[in-house]
Coordinates of C-alpha atoms in Angstrom, one line a residue:
M172 CA 90.2 91.1 84.5
R173 CA 87.6 92.1 86.7
I174 CA 85.3 94.9 85.4
T175 CA 83.3 96.8 88.2
V176 CA 81.0 99.1 86.5
K177 CA 77.9 101.2 88.9
A178 CA 74.8 101.7 87.0
L179 CA 74.0 104.5 86.2
G180 CA 72.9 105.9 83.3
D181 CA 72.1 103.8 79.8
G182 CA 75.4 102.9 78.8
S183 CA 76.2 102.1 82.3
S184 CA 73.6 100.0 83.1
R185 CA 74.7 97.5 79.0
V186 CA 77.8 97.1 81.3
Q187 CA 75.7 94.9 83.7
A188 CA 74.2 92.8 81.1
V189 CA 76.9 91.2 79.3
R190 CA 77.1 87.6 79.7
P191 CA 80.4 85.6 81.1
G192 CA 82.3 85.1 77.8
T193 CA 82.4 88.0 76.0
L194 CA 84.7 89.1 73.7
V195 CA 85.8 92.7 75.3
F196 CA 88.4 94.1 74.6
A197 CA 90.2 96.5 77.6
E198 CA 92.6 99.0 76.8
G199 CA 95.0 101.2 79.8
P200 CA 96.0 102.1 82.3
S201 CA 95.7 105.6 81.5
G202 CA 96.1 108.8 82.9
S203 CA 97.5 109.5 86.3
M204 CA 96.1 106.3 88.2
T205 CA 98.7 104.1 87.8
A206 CA 101.6 103.1 90.3
H207 CA 104.4 104.0 87.7
R208 CA 103.8 107.8 89.2
R209 CA 104.7 106.9 92.7
R210 CA 107.9 108.9 94.3
R211 CA 107.6 109.1 97.9
S212 CA 108.0 106.3 100.4
S213 CA 104.2 106.3 101.9
V214 CA 100.6 106.6 99.7
V215 CA 97.7 108.2 100.4
L216 CA 94.6 107.4 98.2
I217 CA 91.1 109.2 98.5
A218 CA 87.7 107.7 96.9
G219 CA 85.1 110.0 96.8
G220 CA 81.2 107.3 95.9
V221 CA 82.7 105.0 92.7
G222 CA 86.6 107.0 93.0
I223 CA 86.8 103.9 94.9
T224 CA 86.8 101.7 92.0
P225 CA 90.1 102.9 90.7
M226 CA 91.3 102.9 94.4
R227 CA 90.8 99.3 94.2
A228 CA 93.3 98.3 92.7
L229 CA 96.0 100.7 94.0
F230 CA 94.8 99.9 96.8
E231 CA 95.3 95.4 96.3
T232 CA 98.5 96.4 93.6
I233 CA 100.7 99.3 94.7
E234 CA 104.4 98.8 95.9
V235 CA 104.9 101.0 99.0
P236 CA 107.7 100.7 101.8
G237 CA 105.9 103.1 104.1
P238 CA 102.1 103.9 104.9
L239 CA 99.6 102.9 103.1
T240 CA 96.5 105.0 104.1
L241 CA 92.9 104.6 102.1
L242 CA 90.5 107.5 102.4
N243 CA 86.8 106.3 101.7
R244 CA 84.1 109.1 102.0
V245 CA 80.7 108.4 101.0
S246 CA 77.3 109.7 101.9
A247 CA 75.5 106.5 102.5
P248 CA 75.8 103.6 104.8
Q249 CA 75.3 101.9 101.5
E250 CA 77.0 103.3 99.5
V251 CA 80.3 101.7 100.6
V252 CA 81.7 99.5 97.9
F253 CA 84.1 96.9 98.4
H254 CA 84.2 97.2 102.2
D255 CA 84.8 93.5 102.7
E256 CA 87.5 92.7 100.2
L257 CA 89.5 96.0 101.3
E258 CA 89.3 94.9 105.2
A259 CA 90.8 92.3 103.9
I260 CA 93.2 94.1 101.6
A261 CA 94.4 96.2 104.7
R262 CA 94.7 93.4 107.0
R263 CA 96.7 91.6 104.2
R264 CA 99.0 94.8 103.8
G265 CA 99.5 96.0 106.7
A266 CA 97.2 99.1 105.8
R267 CA 95.0 101.1 107.5
I268 CA 91.6 102.7 106.3
V269 CA 89.0 105.4 107.0
W270 CA 85.8 105.8 106.4
L271 CA 83.8 108.5 106.3
I272 CA 80.1 107.5 105.8
G273 CA 77.4 110.1 106.0
P274 CA 76.4 113.8 104.5
S275 CA 79.1 115.8 103.4
S276 CA 77.6 118.9 105.5
H277 CA 78.5 116.7 109.3
P278 CA 81.7 118.2 110.6
A279 CA 83.2 114.1 110.6
N280 CA 82.7 114.0 107.2
Q281 CA 84.3 117.2 106.0
I282 CA 87.9 117.0 104.2
T283 CA 89.7 120.2 105.2
P284 CA 93.3 120.9 105.2
A285 CA 93.6 120.4 109.6
D286 CA 91.0 116.7 109.9
L287 CA 93.7 116.1 106.7
H288 CA 96.4 116.8 109.1
R289 CA 95.1 114.8 111.4
L290 CA 94.3 111.2 109.9
V291 CA 97.1 111.5 107.8
P292 CA 100.0 113.1 109.6
E293 CA 102.6 111.8 107.2
L294 CA 100.9 113.2 104.5
A295 CA 103.4 116.0 103.4
Q296 CA 105.8 112.7 102.6
S297 CA 102.9 110.9 100.7
D298 CA 102.4 110.5 97.1
V299 CA 98.3 111.6 97.2
Y300 CA 96.0 109.9 95.0
L301 CA 92.7 111.7 93.7
C302 CA 89.2 110.3 92.8
A303 CA 86.0 111.5 93.2
S304 CA 83.2 113.6 92.5
P305 CA 83.8 117.1 91.2
P306 CA 83.0 119.0 94.2
L307 CA 84.3 116.6 96.7
A308 CA 87.7 116.7 94.4
R309 CA 88.1 120.4 94.7
A310 CA 87.7 120.2 98.2
V311 CA 90.1 118.0 98.5
R312 CA 93.2 119.8 96.1
S313 CA 92.2 122.5 98.0
S314 CA 93.1 121.0 101.5
L315 CA 96.1 119.9 100.1
Q316 CA 97.4 123.4 98.6
Q317 CA 96.6 125.0 101.9
L318 CA 98.7 122.1 104.0
G319 CA 101.3 122.8 101.1
L320 CA 101.8 119.3 99.2
P321 CA 103.8 119.7 96.1
A322 CA 101.0 119.5 92.5
R323 CA 103.9 116.8 91.3
Q324 CA 102.9 114.5 94.7
L325 CA 99.0 114.5 94.1
H326 CA 98.0 112.6 91.4
E327 CA 94.0 112.2 90.2
E328 CA 91.4 111.1 87.7
V329 CA 88.9 113.7 86.5
F330 CA 85.1 112.6 86.3
A331 CA 84.8 114.8 82.9
F332 CA 83.6 113.4 78.8

């Protein structure tokens, strides 16, 4: 089992100090970030920042008869997590990764309806999994709605407590 935690606060920082061999209890998966939600022949995974964590597991394990695409949005190159692993998974599975790296204010890094349509032409026939910060998730949801993606095809993990 592998646990990936970004040290952002007291709790997540303490997880970094857990020694190998320590007994832990794990639950889940919970929510909508599971492969059993897939109903369409293709899948699009959209990750923002640390939202790549659940997407990395899905990218490796979800069974998809059609195209599998990962859009990974981060603000700066040093924020990219799992780059080499994701590239290796993509090669092995014949999947595609779209890296969107840089300030969200730059037109090349925005996720507008036109961008989504251009980057993922099969989007309308796909299940879309989304895990991102609240502002990015809102923007992506809005774009998906404008493109007419039915709500039942969107599976989202929300960053909220």
